[in-house]
Short mmCIF file of C-alpha atoms in Angstrom, two decimals:
data_model
loop_
_atom_site.label_atom_id
_atom_site.label_comp_id
_atom_site.label_asym_id
_atom_site.label_seq_id
_atom_site.Cartn_x
_atom_site.Cartn_y
_atom_site.Cartn_z
CA MET A 255 122.25 149.97 56.69
CA SER A 256 124.59 147.22 55.51
CA SER A 257 123.38 143.77 54.47
CA GLU A 258 125.14 142.29 57.48
CA GLU A 259 123.24 144.60 59.84
CA THR A 260 120.01 143.79 58.02
CA GLU A 261 120.55 140.06 58.62
CA LYS A 262 121.21 140.63 62.33
CA THR A 263 118.21 142.91 62.94
CA GLY A 264 115.80 141.62 60.35
CA ASP A 265 115.16 145.23 59.21
CA THR A 266 114.69 145.61 55.46
CA GLY A 267 114.87 149.36 55.61
CA GLU A 268 111.19 149.78 54.66
CA PRO A 269 108.75 150.98 57.33
CA GLY A 270 106.60 148.23 58.78
CA LYS A 271 108.43 145.48 56.91
CA THR A 272 110.94 142.88 58.02
CA ASP A 273 112.38 139.86 56.33
CA GLY A 274 110.43 137.53 58.71
CA LYS A 275 113.54 136.13 60.39
CA ALA A 276 113.08 138.21 63.53
CA ASP A 277 109.50 137.03 63.91
CA GLU A 278 110.65 133.46 63.39
CA ARG A 279 113.27 133.85 66.09
CA THR A 280 110.69 135.33 68.46
CA ASP A 281 108.26 132.47 67.80
CA THR A 282 111.03 129.97 68.51
CA ARG A 283 111.70 131.58 71.88
CA THR A 284 108.06 131.78 72.96
CA SER A 285 106.66 128.60 71.50
CA GLY A 286 106.80 125.24 73.29
CA PRO A 287 104.62 122.56 74.81
CA ALA A 288 101.75 123.77 76.97
CA PRO A 289 102.30 123.20 80.69
CA ASN A 290 100.64 120.08 82.05
CA PRO A 291 97.70 120.65 84.38
CA ASP A 292 98.30 120.00 88.07
CA PRO A 293 97.76 116.30 88.93
CA ASP A 294 94.77 115.39 91.06
CA PRO A 295 95.94 115.59 94.69
CA GLU A 296 93.46 112.88 95.65
CA ALA A 297 95.39 110.39 93.50
CA ARG A 298 98.71 111.01 95.22
CA GLY A 299 99.82 108.05 97.29
CA LEU A 300 98.79 104.44 97.75
CA ARG A 301 95.31 103.62 96.46
CA LEU A 302 92.60 102.75 98.98
CA VAL A 303 92.21 99.10 97.95
CA PRO A 304 95.74 98.07 99.02
CA VAL A 305 95.45 100.35 102.06
CA LEU A 306 92.29 98.58 103.18
CA LEU A 307 93.82 95.17 102.52
CA ALA A 308 96.74 96.14 104.75
CA LEU A 309 94.26 97.24 107.41
CA THR A 310 92.58 93.84 107.13
CA VAL A 311 95.93 92.26 108.03
CA VAL A 312 96.09 94.67 110.96
CA SER A 313 92.64 93.57 112.13
CA GLY A 314 93.84 89.97 112.26
CA LEU A 315 96.77 91.13 114.39
CA ILE A 316 94.54 93.14 116.72
CA ASP A 317 92.10 90.29 117.30
CA ALA A 318 94.99 87.88 117.92
CA VAL A 319 96.22 90.24 120.62
CA SER A 320 92.79 90.72 122.18
CA TYR A 321 91.52 87.15 122.02
CA LEU A 322 94.72 85.36 122.97
CA GLY A 323 96.16 87.97 125.32
CA LEU A 324 93.17 89.76 126.84
CA GLU A 325 91.10 86.82 128.10
CA HIS A 326 89.04 85.84 125.07
CA VAL A 327 87.63 89.17 123.94
CA PHE A 328 87.58 90.67 120.45
CA THR A 329 88.30 94.35 119.88
CA ALA A 330 88.04 94.44 116.07
CA ASN A 331 85.40 91.82 115.27
CA MET A 332 82.23 92.84 117.07
CA THR A 333 80.16 89.99 115.62
CA GLY A 334 82.34 87.55 117.51
CA ASN A 335 82.27 89.81 120.54
CA VAL A 336 78.48 89.68 120.82
CA VAL A 337 78.69 85.87 120.73
CA VAL A 338 81.43 85.94 123.36
CA LEU A 339 79.22 88.13 125.55
CA GLY A 340 76.55 85.46 125.39
CA PHE A 341 79.09 82.82 126.42
CA ALA A 342 80.26 84.97 129.32
CA ALA A 343 76.71 85.75 130.47
CA ALA A 344 75.96 82.03 130.53
CA GLY A 345 78.93 81.43 132.81
CA ALA A 346 81.17 79.65 130.29
CA PRO A 347 84.70 79.39 131.71
CA GLY A 348 87.39 81.65 130.25
CA PHE A 349 85.07 84.50 129.25
CA SER A 350 84.38 87.81 131.01
CA VAL A 351 81.24 89.94 130.84
CA SER A 352 83.10 93.04 132.01
CA HIS A 353 85.88 92.68 129.43
CA THR A 354 83.43 92.09 126.61
CA LEU A 355 81.21 95.01 127.59
CA THR A 356 84.27 97.25 127.82
CA SER A 357 85.19 96.30 124.26
CA LEU A 358 81.68 96.78 122.90
CA GLY A 359 81.26 100.12 124.65
CA ALA A 360 84.62 101.50 123.54
CA PHE A 361 84.03 100.32 119.97
CA LEU A 362 80.67 102.11 119.84
CA VAL A 363 82.17 105.31 121.22
CA GLY A 364 84.92 105.08 118.61
CA ALA A 365 82.33 104.56 115.87
CA VAL A 366 80.45 107.65 117.04
CA ALA A 367 83.68 109.63 116.89
CA GLY A 368 84.34 108.25 113.41
CA GLY A 369 80.88 109.32 112.31
CA ARG A 370 81.46 112.84 113.63
CA VAL A 371 84.77 113.03 111.79
CA ALA A 372 83.03 111.84 108.61
CA VAL A 373 80.44 114.62 108.91
CA ARG A 374 83.19 117.19 109.33
CA LEU A 375 85.68 115.92 106.74
CA GLY A 376 83.72 113.63 104.45
CA LYS A 377 82.67 116.36 102.02
CA GLY A 378 86.23 117.48 101.47
CA SER A 379 89.38 115.60 100.54
CA ARG A 380 89.05 111.84 101.02
CA ARG A 381 92.82 111.65 101.12
CA THR A 382 93.06 114.04 104.08
CA TRP A 383 90.14 112.35 105.81
CA ALA A 384 91.63 108.85 105.47
CA ARG A 385 95.09 109.99 106.52
CA LEU A 386 93.91 111.80 109.64
CA THR A 387 91.85 108.81 110.75
CA LEU A 388 94.74 106.43 110.17
CA ALA A 389 97.08 108.74 112.06
CA ALA A 390 94.69 108.72 115.02
CA GLU A 391 94.55 104.91 114.92
CA ALA A 392 98.35 104.68 114.83
CA VAL A 393 98.67 107.00 117.84
CA LEU A 394 96.05 105.08 119.83
CA VAL A 395 97.56 101.66 119.15
CA GLY A 396 101.04 103.05 119.80
CA ALA A 397 99.82 104.29 123.19
CA ALA A 398 98.38 100.83 123.93
CA SER A 399 101.76 99.30 123.05
CA ALA A 400 103.51 101.69 125.44
CA VAL A 401 101.14 100.68 128.24
CA ALA A 402 101.77 97.00 127.50
CA PHE A 403 105.53 97.58 127.66
CA ALA A 404 105.31 99.61 130.88
CA ALA A 405 102.94 97.47 132.95
CA PRO A 406 102.36 94.11 131.24
CA ASP A 407 100.95 92.33 134.29
CA ALA A 408 98.70 95.01 135.78
CA THR A 409 94.93 94.44 135.86
CA ALA A 410 94.36 97.99 134.65
CA THR A 411 96.51 97.24 131.59
CA VAL A 412 94.01 94.64 130.36
CA TYR A 413 91.11 97.09 130.49
CA THR A 414 93.22 99.88 129.00
CA LEU A 415 94.31 97.75 126.04
CA ILE A 416 90.75 96.54 125.44
CA ALA A 417 89.28 100.04 125.58
CA VAL A 418 91.95 101.78 123.50
CA THR A 419 92.17 99.20 120.72
CA ALA A 420 88.38 98.81 120.54
CA PHE A 421 87.96 102.59 120.31
CA ALA A 422 90.55 102.70 117.52
CA MET A 423 88.75 99.92 115.64
CA GLY A 424 85.39 101.67 116.01
CA LEU A 425 86.89 104.89 114.65
CA ARG A 426 88.36 103.03 111.70
CA ASN A 427 85.26 100.96 110.95
CA ALA A 428 83.07 104.06 110.82
CA THR A 429 85.52 105.66 108.40
CA VAL A 430 85.79 102.59 106.17
CA ARG A 431 82.01 102.31 106.05
CA LYS A 432 81.67 105.94 104.98
CA LEU A 433 84.42 105.57 102.36
CA GLY A 434 82.29 102.84 100.81
CA VAL A 435 84.92 100.73 99.04
CA PRO A 436 83.07 97.51 98.08
CA ASP A 437 83.98 94.20 99.77
CA LEU A 438 86.65 95.69 102.02
CA THR A 439 85.26 96.22 105.51
CA THR A 440 88.69 95.35 107.05
CA THR A 441 87.17 93.55 110.06
CA VAL A 442 84.24 91.31 109.03
CA LEU A 443 84.37 88.52 106.47
CA THR A 444 80.93 86.91 106.68
CA MET A 445 79.42 88.87 103.79
CA THR A 446 82.74 88.78 101.93
CA LEU A 447 82.72 84.98 102.01
CA THR A 448 79.02 84.95 101.12
CA GLY A 449 79.65 87.14 98.09
CA LEU A 450 82.68 85.09 97.09
CA ALA A 451 80.58 81.93 96.97
CA SER A 452 77.21 83.26 95.76
CA ASP A 453 78.70 85.39 92.96
CA SER A 454 81.16 82.72 91.81
CA ARG A 455 80.99 81.08 88.41
CA ALA A 456 79.97 77.85 90.14
CA ALA A 457 76.86 79.68 91.38
CA GLY A 458 76.17 81.18 87.94
CA GLY A 459 77.67 84.58 88.75
CA SER A 460 80.35 86.66 87.08
CA ALA A 461 82.94 86.38 89.90
CA HIS A 462 83.67 90.05 89.22
CA HIS A 463 84.97 90.89 92.71
CA SER A 464 86.44 87.48 93.51
CA PRO A 465 90.11 88.61 93.49
CA ARG A 466 89.41 91.43 95.95
CA ARG A 467 87.31 89.20 98.21
CA THR A 468 89.87 86.42 98.13
CA ALA A 469 92.64 88.87 98.96
CA SER A 470 90.61 90.14 101.92
CA VAL A 471 90.22 86.63 103.35
CA ILE A 472 93.91 85.87 102.89
CA ALA A 473 94.86 89.20 104.49
CA MET A 474 92.80 88.50 107.61
CA LEU A 475 94.22 84.98 107.88
CA ALA A 476 97.78 86.25 107.48
CA GLY A 477 97.26 88.90 110.15
CA ALA A 478 95.79 86.40 112.59
CA LEU A 479 98.64 83.98 111.97
CA LEU A 480 101.32 86.63 112.44
CA GLY A 481 99.54 88.11 115.45
CA ALA A 482 99.16 84.74 117.17
CA TRP A 483 102.84 83.94 116.65
CA LEU A 484 103.90 87.31 118.03
CA VAL A 485 101.62 87.05 121.08
CA LEU A 486 102.74 83.52 121.90
CA HIS A 487 106.44 84.31 121.57
CA HIS A 488 106.75 88.01 122.41
CA GLY A 489 103.72 89.06 124.47
CA LEU A 490 101.30 91.88 123.71
CA ALA A 491 103.48 94.96 123.31
CA ILE A 492 105.41 93.87 120.22
CA PRO A 493 102.42 93.03 117.99
CA LEU A 494 100.73 96.27 119.02
CA LEU A 495 103.90 98.15 118.13
CA VAL A 496 103.96 96.41 114.73
CA VAL A 497 100.34 97.47 114.16
CA ALA A 498 101.10 101.09 115.11
CA GLY A 499 104.04 101.14 112.71
CA VAL A 500 102.08 99.69 109.77
CA VAL A 501 99.13 102.02 110.28
CA GLY A 502 101.50 104.96 110.69
CA VAL A 503 103.05 104.23 107.30
CA LEU A 504 99.59 103.98 105.74
CA ALA A 505 98.67 107.33 107.34
CA VAL A 506 101.37 109.11 105.34
CA THR A 507 100.95 107.20 102.07
CA ALA A 508 97.19 106.68 101.57
CA SER A 509 95.47 108.39 98.64
CA GLY A 510 91.82 109.27 98.19
CA ARG A 511 91.25 106.98 95.21
CA GLU A 512 90.36 103.30 95.01
#
């Protein structure tokens, strides 16, 4: 074998021996960085903290629609609704026992449904669980918007909007409670404000969660402000459609991580 052929093949002519160049070329072809492990699917998408803050804005919108447009009833904030029921039962003008009871009943049924979904999906992917619940909320509020567009002045529309939005809020509240992200209930701020003040540096605390709590308060205020403006200038259907759109986007972007 010629020296040129030996260089090409790496064969030295002696059994079992090579000049090492062939092995080197083989190593070059097969070596390389190890493949990265698959990323955690739960981390794909928007983290839960901003998702829940966006839902807090939505709650402000929903309660603006219900309180200003559905005869002084809340469908997201049940603490206020229990107080309103007391007002209505006492005969205070502008409040309705039947409307308030419809909201409370639908919210509780929605919360039961949310609890059942949590039992079924809560041990699996939090990302899938959150997305399915948000998708259901978007569909429900979208249906309420369609009803408001189709028959804005019908008596049945008022009860339909109360029942559907309250059910959607009950479903969501049960899910948020089971997810257990601290200080982000999306609908109630009493304990958030309490924690903001009692854990502040002025009270001798660390103020560890102050940014999140402050953001939650601002989100609710912003949602109420936007919702009130939309109701006063555009009626009930438009703000409900906005809510359905926002929640729909969250349903396809939420992750399972805080």
